[in-house]
């Protein structure tokens, strides 16, 4: 069995960086891809096959993509995307992905509501520009904004492209999550956590290792990433090194989830913090029990409610308010679940769980570094 050595950073080769052929935004090319569509201007940049590159003794053929930034901008992360310059507090950018799996046996009722509510919160409360929020749902008319595995990967690459000190990035996901056996020894519980794209049955799931390598590892110093993941088995789905283990009285300790192999799961100097719907061995509910009006993800609803009710000052106040809200509904039971629950549990119930049945869901907080959750202010 292959065991990674100390100091190895990626399970996947680091993404190749090229410039968009139209707007020159730096794009991160997934391993093996021969073209990439820019999420900003929609232009397609084709990448020449290595064998088509002429020998150095011959004149260089015209490139199919824009030349690299001039020497004054040696790093792609210092090359600002087009548009107005970032304001004093940095640029804000978000990816919101919600999947209802409609017309399938996996259907969820509240995910699209989650996406709309989160977008409203980001624009009106946290002043994210509307055109800096990339929405991936089945309701989108642009085929590149349907939440397929390919489009979700591209959206995550877009999220961190060109990020600079002062930038604030956010990834919100509402949909199915699952877990699968990890055979290389870099998971404390022996499982990789996964997100389930719309086409996961044919294209497969997105594993936590890839999410970490795509949006956590590249973050340079001064850049802040928040993830809000409303899915089953999502506790450590960003593979961040530390988990805040909090009891019902609000006392907590930071658990060290760094792999014994020495594999680095943190950032390149930036800050990454994730709120997730439940622990790795729990399921997250899609329910109308909280809003009393329509179905939502329990975690997303409680996160937004915590902000709107004035509990958003610190990370500790948010996570406690979310947990208290979930416990207040049916004594903390929103559906069915337990230590051996998987995606199948949600599928068998149609994905929409109401009161009664026994699901125990406790939102989790993970981070790239430990901190005092009751003194650090929460800001997006």
Tab-separated table of C-alpha atoms in Angstrom:
chain	number	residue	atom	x	y	z
A	1	UNK	CA	0.000	0.000	0.000
A	2	UNK	CA	1.381	3.400	-0.959
A	3	UNK	CA	2.125	5.693	1.975
A	4	UNK	CA	2.906	9.367	1.217
A	5	UNK	CA	6.126	10.658	2.692
A	6	UNK	CA	6.506	13.657	4.975
A	7	UNK	CA	6.168	17.047	3.356
A	8	UNK	CA	3.976	15.911	0.462
A	9	UNK	CA	1.269	18.501	-0.112
A	10	UNK	CA	-1.066	17.072	-2.751
A	11	UNK	CA	-2.797	13.843	-3.632
A	12	UNK	CA	-3.330	15.486	-7.023
A	13	UNK	CA	-0.744	17.283	-9.167
A	14	UNK	CA	-0.831	21.044	-8.551
A	15	UNK	CA	-3.070	22.767	-11.116
A	16	UNK	CA	-1.429	24.464	-14.094
A	17	UNK	CA	-1.906	28.235	-14.279
A	18	UNK	CA	-2.761	29.885	-17.618
A	19	UNK	CA	-4.323	33.218	-18.565
A	20	UNK	CA	-7.779	33.498	-20.098
A	21	UNK	CA	-7.411	34.119	-23.836
A	22	UNK	CA	-9.965	36.941	-23.645
A	23	UNK	CA	-9.931	38.784	-20.297
A	24	UNK	CA	-6.525	37.469	-19.117
A	25	UNK	CA	-7.786	36.365	-15.728
A	26	UNK	CA	-5.407	33.666	-14.425
A	27	UNK	CA	-7.111	30.263	-14.614
A	28	UNK	CA	-6.179	27.084	-12.764
A	29	UNK	CA	-6.282	24.201	-15.236
A	30	UNK	CA	-7.291	20.840	-13.739
A	31	UNK	CA	-4.856	18.001	-14.283
A	32	UNK	CA	-5.281	16.481	-17.747
A	33	UNK	CA	-7.680	19.136	-19.090
A	34	UNK	CA	-6.972	20.477	-22.589
A	35	UNK	CA	-9.224	23.548	-22.364
A	36	UNK	CA	-10.918	25.714	-19.763
A	37	UNK	CA	-13.878	28.112	-19.805
A	38	UNK	CA	-13.488	31.370	-17.898
A	39	UNK	CA	-16.258	31.855	-15.328
A	40	UNK	CA	-15.980	35.632	-15.717
A	41	UNK	CA	-16.134	36.238	-19.479
A	42	UNK	CA	-17.119	32.696	-20.624
A	43	UNK	CA	-14.301	32.540	-23.190
A	44	UNK	CA	-12.764	29.113	-23.844
A	45	UNK	CA	-8.973	28.871	-23.684
A	46	UNK	CA	-7.485	25.876	-25.478
A	47	UNK	CA	-4.196	24.413	-24.289
A	48	UNK	CA	-1.827	23.065	-26.941
A	49	UNK	CA	-0.686	19.446	-26.625
A	50	UNK	CA	2.959	19.257	-25.487
A	51	UNK	CA	3.977	17.536	-28.710
A	52	UNK	CA	2.638	20.481	-30.729
A	53	UNK	CA	5.056	22.937	-29.126
A	54	UNK	CA	7.745	23.763	-31.750
A	55	UNK	CA	11.438	23.208	-30.969
A	56	UNK	CA	13.191	26.207	-29.448
A	57	UNK	CA	15.285	26.676	-32.623
A	58	UNK	CA	12.168	27.523	-34.620
A	59	UNK	CA	10.071	30.666	-34.325
A	60	UNK	CA	7.425	30.274	-31.673
A	61	UNK	CA	3.936	29.604	-32.976
A	62	UNK	CA	1.156	31.935	-31.881
A	63	UNK	CA	-0.150	30.846	-28.491
A	64	UNK	CA	-3.778	29.815	-28.099
A	65	UNK	CA	-3.897	31.623	-24.790
A	66	UNK	CA	-2.697	34.948	-23.460
A	67	UNK	CA	0.980	35.357	-22.538
A	68	UNK	CA	1.953	35.241	-18.862
A	69	UNK	CA	1.927	38.436	-16.809
A	70	UNK	CA	4.879	40.790	-17.361
A	71	UNK	CA	7.911	40.600	-15.061
A	72	UNK	CA	6.396	43.245	-12.808
A	73	UNK	CA	3.804	40.611	-11.818
A	74	UNK	CA	5.852	37.444	-11.358
A	75	UNK	CA	3.111	35.526	-9.525
A	76	UNK	CA	-0.302	34.803	-11.059
A	77	UNK	CA	-1.787	35.628	-7.649
A	78	UNK	CA	-0.533	39.210	-8.045
A	79	UNK	CA	-2.325	39.578	-11.382
A	80	UNK	CA	-5.697	41.154	-10.602
A	81	UNK	CA	-8.779	39.974	-12.523
A	82	UNK	CA	-10.464	42.593	-14.730
A	83	UNK	CA	-12.869	45.039	-13.188
A	84	UNK	CA	-12.667	47.763	-10.599
A	85	UNK	CA	-9.686	47.614	-8.230
A	86	UNK	CA	-10.371	46.034	-4.840
A	87	UNK	CA	-11.477	48.463	-2.166
A	88	UNK	CA	-9.535	49.026	1.047
A	89	UNK	CA	-10.924	45.898	2.664
A	90	UNK	CA	-10.175	43.640	-0.280
A	91	UNK	CA	-12.230	41.925	-2.934
A	92	UNK	CA	-15.179	39.693	-2.033
A	93	UNK	CA	-16.031	36.607	-4.065
A	94	UNK	CA	-18.356	33.646	-3.467
A	95	UNK	CA	-19.399	30.328	-4.985
A	96	UNK	CA	-22.862	29.128	-3.968
A	97	UNK	CA	-23.684	25.587	-5.039
A	98	UNK	CA	-27.084	24.014	-4.336
A	99	UNK	CA	-28.281	20.710	-5.756
A	100	UNK	CA	-31.835	19.412	-5.449
A	101	UNK	CA	-31.311	16.272	-7.634
A	102	UNK	CA	-34.828	16.922	-8.886
A	103	UNK	CA	-36.736	14.215	-10.739
A	104	UNK	CA	-34.507	11.594	-9.124
A	105	UNK	CA	-34.834	9.312	-6.123
A	106	UNK	CA	-32.200	11.493	-4.413
A	107	UNK	CA	-34.331	14.647	-4.486
A	108	UNK	CA	-33.884	17.273	-1.772
A	109	UNK	CA	-36.490	19.950	-1.169
A	110	UNK	CA	-34.638	22.787	0.529
A	111	UNK	CA	-31.318	23.249	-1.256
A	112	UNK	CA	-32.407	25.857	-3.791
A	113	UNK	CA	-33.995	27.849	-0.963
A	114	UNK	CA	-30.662	27.654	0.875
A	115	UNK	CA	-28.808	29.103	-2.115
A	116	UNK	CA	-31.230	31.999	-2.562
A	117	UNK	CA	-31.160	32.872	1.131
A	118	UNK	CA	-27.381	32.706	1.294
A	119	UNK	CA	-27.022	34.950	-1.763
A	120	UNK	CA	-29.406	37.484	-0.207
A	121	UNK	CA	-27.431	37.424	3.050
A	122	UNK	CA	-24.081	37.944	1.317
A	123	UNK	CA	-25.331	40.858	-0.781
A	124	UNK	CA	-27.390	42.681	1.839
A	125	UNK	CA	-25.566	41.926	5.080
A	126	UNK	CA	-21.944	41.429	4.015
A	127	UNK	CA	-21.920	43.670	0.903
A	128	UNK	CA	-20.730	41.094	-1.623
A	129	UNK	CA	-21.120	42.536	-5.143
A	130	UNK	CA	-23.816	40.658	-7.065
A	131	UNK	CA	-21.488	39.963	-9.975
A	132	UNK	CA	-18.903	38.412	-7.664
A	133	UNK	CA	-21.241	35.577	-6.630
A	134	UNK	CA	-21.170	32.501	-8.863
A	135	UNK	CA	-24.388	30.481	-8.502
A	136	UNK	CA	-24.513	26.794	-9.440
A	137	UNK	CA	-28.040	25.338	-9.310
A	138	UNK	CA	-30.347	23.366	-11.581
A	139	UNK	CA	-32.332	26.579	-12.107
A	140	UNK	CA	-29.480	28.306	-13.952
A	141	UNK	CA	-29.939	28.657	-17.719
A	142	UNK	CA	-26.197	28.746	-18.448
A	143	UNK	CA	-25.097	25.101	-18.950
A	144	UNK	CA	-21.762	25.930	-17.304
A	145	UNK	CA	-23.583	26.880	-14.099
A	146	UNK	CA	-25.375	23.574	-13.681
A	147	UNK	CA	-23.782	21.847	-10.643
A	148	UNK	CA	-22.128	18.967	-12.459
A	149	UNK	CA	-18.807	17.630	-11.223
A	150	UNK	CA	-16.895	19.460	-13.967
A	151	UNK	CA	-18.638	22.773	-13.334
A	152	UNK	CA	-18.200	22.494	-9.574
A	153	UNK	CA	-14.473	21.907	-10.053
A	154	UNK	CA	-14.213	24.919	-12.349
A	155	UNK	CA	-16.124	27.078	-9.859
A	156	UNK	CA	-13.749	26.123	-7.047
A	157	UNK	CA	-10.743	26.964	-9.239
A	158	UNK	CA	-12.358	30.307	-10.101
A	159	UNK	CA	-12.928	31.099	-6.422
A	160	UNK	CA	-9.209	31.312	-5.636
A	161	UNK	CA	-7.956	32.676	-8.968
A	162	UNK	CA	-6.002	35.887	-8.595
A	163	UNK	CA	-6.691	36.186	-4.879
A	164	UNK	CA	-4.689	38.896	-3.119
A	165	UNK	CA	-4.106	39.995	0.486
A	166	UNK	CA	-7.316	41.447	1.903
A	167	UNK	CA	-9.625	39.279	-0.208
A	168	UNK	CA	-12.563	37.451	1.375
A	169	UNK	CA	-13.726	34.230	-0.309
A	170	UNK	CA	-16.758	32.092	0.498
A	171	UNK	CA	-17.911	28.636	-0.610
A	172	UNK	CA	-21.444	27.560	0.287
A	173	UNK	CA	-22.677	24.074	-0.585
A	174	UNK	CA	-26.116	22.599	0.020
A	175	UNK	CA	-26.681	19.065	-1.218
A	176	UNK	CA	-25.818	15.454	-0.554
A	177	UNK	CA	-22.584	14.462	1.116
A	178	UNK	CA	-21.118	11.045	1.720
A	179	UNK	CA	-17.918	9.290	2.798
A	180	UNK	CA	-15.670	6.563	1.445
A	181	UNK	CA	-12.845	4.464	2.790
A	182	UNK	CA	-9.427	6.117	2.883
A	183	UNK	CA	-6.565	3.713	2.211
A	184	UNK	CA	-3.502	5.944	2.514
A	185	UNK	CA	-3.684	6.816	6.193
A	186	UNK	CA	-4.291	10.581	6.071
A	187	UNK	CA	-7.711	10.548	7.794
A	188	UNK	CA	-8.108	10.267	11.568
A	189	UNK	CA	-11.358	8.285	11.227
A	190	UNK	CA	-10.238	6.266	8.195
A	191	UNK	CA	-12.738	7.887	5.819
A	192	UNK	CA	-12.623	10.567	3.134
A	193	UNK	CA	-15.610	12.910	3.153
A	194	UNK	CA	-17.200	13.764	-0.194
A	195	UNK	CA	-19.618	16.121	-1.944
A	196	UNK	CA	-22.092	14.703	-4.463
A	197	UNK	CA	-22.431	16.687	-7.715
A	198	UNK	CA	-25.599	16.454	-9.773
A	199	UNK	CA	-23.997	13.748	-11.942
A	200	UNK	CA	-22.234	11.862	-9.126
A	201	UNK	CA	-23.756	8.527	-10.169
A	202	UNK	CA	-21.892	8.621	-13.481
A	203	UNK	CA	-18.986	10.998	-12.825
A	204	UNK	CA	-18.257	10.243	-9.186
A	205	UNK	CA	-18.034	12.386	-6.082
A	206	UNK	CA	-15.628	15.215	-5.189
A	207	UNK	CA	-13.318	14.024	-2.410
A	208	UNK	CA	-12.116	16.170	0.493
A	209	UNK	CA	-8.478	15.767	-0.632
A	210	UNK	CA	-9.275	17.511	-3.919
A	211	UNK	CA	-11.280	20.271	-2.225
A	212	UNK	CA	-8.368	20.927	0.118
A	213	UNK	CA	-5.828	20.986	-2.713
A	214	UNK	CA	-8.010	23.330	-4.794
A	215	UNK	CA	-9.252	26.025	-2.405
A	216	UNK	CA	-7.246	25.623	0.822
A	217	UNK	CA	-3.624	24.926	-0.092
A	218	UNK	CA	-3.228	27.817	-2.613
A	219	UNK	CA	-4.423	30.566	-0.228
A	220	UNK	CA	-1.634	33.159	0.173
A	221	UNK	CA	-1.092	35.235	3.298
A	222	UNK	CA	-3.766	37.862	3.847
A	223	UNK	CA	-6.548	35.964	2.048
A	224	UNK	CA	-9.501	34.621	4.049
A	225	UNK	CA	-11.732	31.692	3.017
A	226	UNK	CA	-14.963	30.663	4.723
A	227	UNK	CA	-16.841	27.507	3.779
A	228	UNK	CA	-20.428	26.778	4.798
A	229	UNK	CA	-21.178	23.149	3.988
A	230	UNK	CA	-24.730	21.890	4.525
A	231	UNK	CA	-24.381	18.186	3.778
A	232	UNK	CA	-24.189	14.804	5.470
A	233	UNK	CA	-20.789	13.681	6.800
A	234	UNK	CA	-19.420	17.191	6.293
A	235	UNK	CA	-17.510	17.776	9.531
A	236	UNK	CA	-14.044	17.690	7.962
A	237	UNK	CA	-14.942	17.921	4.277
A	238	UNK	CA	-12.329	20.640	3.694
A	239	UNK	CA	-9.683	18.442	5.355
A	240	UNK	CA	-8.564	21.333	7.551
A	241	UNK	CA	-5.959	20.408	10.182
A	242	UNK	CA	-7.938	21.359	13.319
A	243	UNK	CA	-11.489	20.643	14.506
A	244	UNK	CA	-13.188	22.549	17.351
A	245	UNK	CA	-14.681	19.831	19.568
A	246	UNK	CA	-17.345	21.620	21.611
A	247	UNK	CA	-19.690	20.177	24.221
A	248	UNK	CA	-23.240	21.275	24.990
A	249	UNK	CA	-22.123	23.806	27.587
A	250	UNK	CA	-19.940	25.612	25.042
A	251	UNK	CA	-16.585	24.384	26.358
A	252	UNK	CA	-14.246	23.281	23.594
A	253	UNK	CA	-10.836	21.922	22.697
A	254	UNK	CA	-9.146	21.921	19.307
A	255	UNK	CA	-8.565	18.399	17.953
A	256	UNK	CA	-5.457	17.900	15.853
A	257	UNK	CA	-6.448	16.189	12.587
A	258	UNK	CA	-3.088	16.537	10.878
A	259	UNK	CA	-2.164	13.225	9.213
A	260	UNK	CA	0.570	11.179	10.861
A	261	UNK	CA	2.215	10.955	7.430
A	262	UNK	CA	3.127	14.649	7.602
A	263	UNK	CA	0.877	15.497	4.645
A	264	UNK	CA	0.192	19.240	4.910
A	265	UNK	CA	-3.505	20.207	4.786
A	266	UNK	CA	-3.237	23.882	5.695
A	267	UNK	CA	-2.911	26.991	3.551
A	268	UNK	CA	0.063	28.812	2.020
A	269	UNK	CA	-0.233	31.531	4.659
A	270	UNK	CA	-3.916	32.430	4.298
A	271	UNK	CA	-6.840	31.735	6.627
A	272	UNK	CA	-9.413	28.973	6.082
A	273	UNK	CA	-12.393	28.315	8.369
A	274	UNK	CA	-15.329	25.999	7.731
A	275	UNK	CA	-18.791	25.687	9.264
A	276	UNK	CA	-20.332	22.310	8.464
A	277	UNK	CA	-23.758	20.842	9.038
A	278	UNK	CA	-22.755	17.872	11.164
A	279	UNK	CA	-19.944	15.638	12.334
A	280	UNK	CA	-18.305	13.172	9.942
A	281	UNK	CA	-20.417	10.285	11.240
A	282	UNK	CA	-23.714	12.202	11.230
A	283	UNK	CA	-26.305	13.233	8.647
A	284	UNK	CA	-27.731	16.696	7.966
A	285	UNK	CA	-31.448	17.323	7.661
A	286	UNK	CA	-33.465	18.806	4.820
A	287	UNK	CA	-36.554	19.901	6.741
A	288	UNK	CA	-39.452	22.330	7.134
A	289	UNK	CA	-39.396	21.965	10.927
A	290	UNK	CA	-37.309	25.117	11.439
A	291	UNK	CA	-38.856	27.649	9.065
A	292	UNK	CA	-42.414	26.273	9.511
A	293	UNK	CA	-43.046	27.518	5.975
A	294	UNK	CA	-40.861	25.668	3.492
A	295	UNK	CA	-38.007	23.189	3.354
A	296	UNK	CA	-34.453	24.317	4.028
A	297	UNK	CA	-31.195	22.748	5.073
A	298	UNK	CA	-31.202	22.794	8.866
A	299	UNK	CA	-27.611	24.037	9.010
A	300	UNK	CA	-28.014	26.846	6.464
A	301	UNK	CA	-31.213	28.052	8.116
A	302	UNK	CA	-29.596	28.113	11.566
A	303	UNK	CA	-26.466	29.865	10.299
A	304	UNK	CA	-28.473	32.669	8.692
A	305	UNK	CA	-30.763	32.873	11.727
A	306	UNK	CA	-27.760	33.227	14.039
A	307	UNK	CA	-26.482	36.183	11.989
A	308	UNK	CA	-29.881	37.863	11.759
A	309	UNK	CA	-30.599	37.485	15.487
A	310	UNK	CA	-27.381	39.162	16.524
A	311	UNK	CA	-25.316	36.089	17.376
A	312	UNK	CA	-22.764	36.706	14.623
A	313	UNK	CA	-20.121	38.558	16.626
A	314	UNK	CA	-17.743	35.614	17.098
A	315	UNK	CA	-17.305	32.098	15.747
A	316	UNK	CA	-18.222	30.691	19.152
A	317	UNK	CA	-21.472	32.648	19.364
A	318	UNK	CA	-22.470	31.492	15.876
A	319	UNK	CA	-21.769	27.787	16.377
A	320	UNK	CA	-23.532	27.799	19.779
A	321	UNK	CA	-26.590	29.582	18.367
A	322	UNK	CA	-26.771	27.093	15.474
A	323	UNK	CA	-26.549	24.090	17.783
A	324	UNK	CA	-29.123	25.481	20.204
A	325	UNK	CA	-31.580	26.154	17.372
A	326	UNK	CA	-31.277	22.600	16.058
A	327	UNK	CA	-31.617	21.085	19.550
A	328	UNK	CA	-34.746	23.173	20.176
A	329	UNK	CA	-36.611	21.367	17.396
A	330	UNK	CA	-37.961	18.050	18.583
A	331	UNK	CA	-35.342	17.776	21.310
A	332	UNK	CA	-32.572	17.868	18.743
A	333	UNK	CA	-34.122	15.226	16.454
A	334	UNK	CA	-34.769	16.223	12.873
A	335	UNK	CA	-34.800	12.856	11.153
A	336	UNK	CA	-32.983	9.503	11.170
A	337	UNK	CA	-29.300	8.760	11.472
A	338	UNK	CA	-26.332	7.591	13.500
A	339	UNK	CA	-22.740	6.482	13.314
A	340	UNK	CA	-23.265	4.154	10.346
A	341	UNK	CA	-25.625	6.409	8.401
A	342	UNK	CA	-24.743	7.265	4.818
A	343	UNK	CA	-26.273	8.896	1.775
A	344	UNK	CA	-28.623	5.894	1.576
A	345	UNK	CA	-30.466	7.107	4.691
A	346	UNK	CA	-31.440	10.321	2.947
A	347	UNK	CA	-32.340	8.502	-0.258
A	348	UNK	CA	-34.677	6.047	1.446
A	349	UNK	CA	-36.609	8.895	3.055
A	350	UNK	CA	-36.841	10.877	-0.153
A	351	UNK	CA	-34.321	13.369	1.177
A	352	UNK	CA	-36.877	15.507	2.999
A	353	UNK	CA	-36.882	14.791	6.708
A	354	UNK	CA	-39.362	16.211	9.158
A	355	UNK	CA	-39.807	15.711	12.884
A	356	UNK	CA	-39.400	12.320	14.445
A	357	UNK	CA	-36.995	9.566	13.473
A	358	UNK	CA	-33.864	10.317	15.450
A	359	UNK	CA	-31.254	12.226	13.389
A	360	UNK	CA	-28.785	13.933	15.690
A	361	UNK	CA	-27.032	16.792	13.966
A	362	UNK	CA	-24.334	18.968	15.506
A	363	UNK	CA	-22.767	21.701	13.331
A	364	UNK	CA	-18.966	21.680	13.394
A	365	UNK	CA	-16.190	24.254	13.083
A	366	UNK	CA	-12.801	23.459	11.525
A	367	UNK	CA	-9.839	25.719	10.767
A	368	UNK	CA	-6.306	25.815	9.424
A	369	UNK	CA	-5.050	27.011	12.830
A	370	UNK	CA	-6.539	26.913	16.366
A	371	UNK	CA	-7.882	30.194	17.771
A	372	UNK	CA	-10.101	31.484	20.591
A	373	UNK	CA	-13.601	31.110	19.155
A	374	UNK	CA	-15.109	33.496	21.725
A	375	UNK	CA	-12.786	36.432	21.071
A	376	UNK	CA	-12.063	36.311	17.339
A	377	UNK	CA	-14.623	38.465	15.497
A	378	UNK	CA	-16.543	36.853	12.642
A	379	UNK	CA	-16.272	38.845	9.425
A	380	UNK	CA	-16.820	38.056	5.745
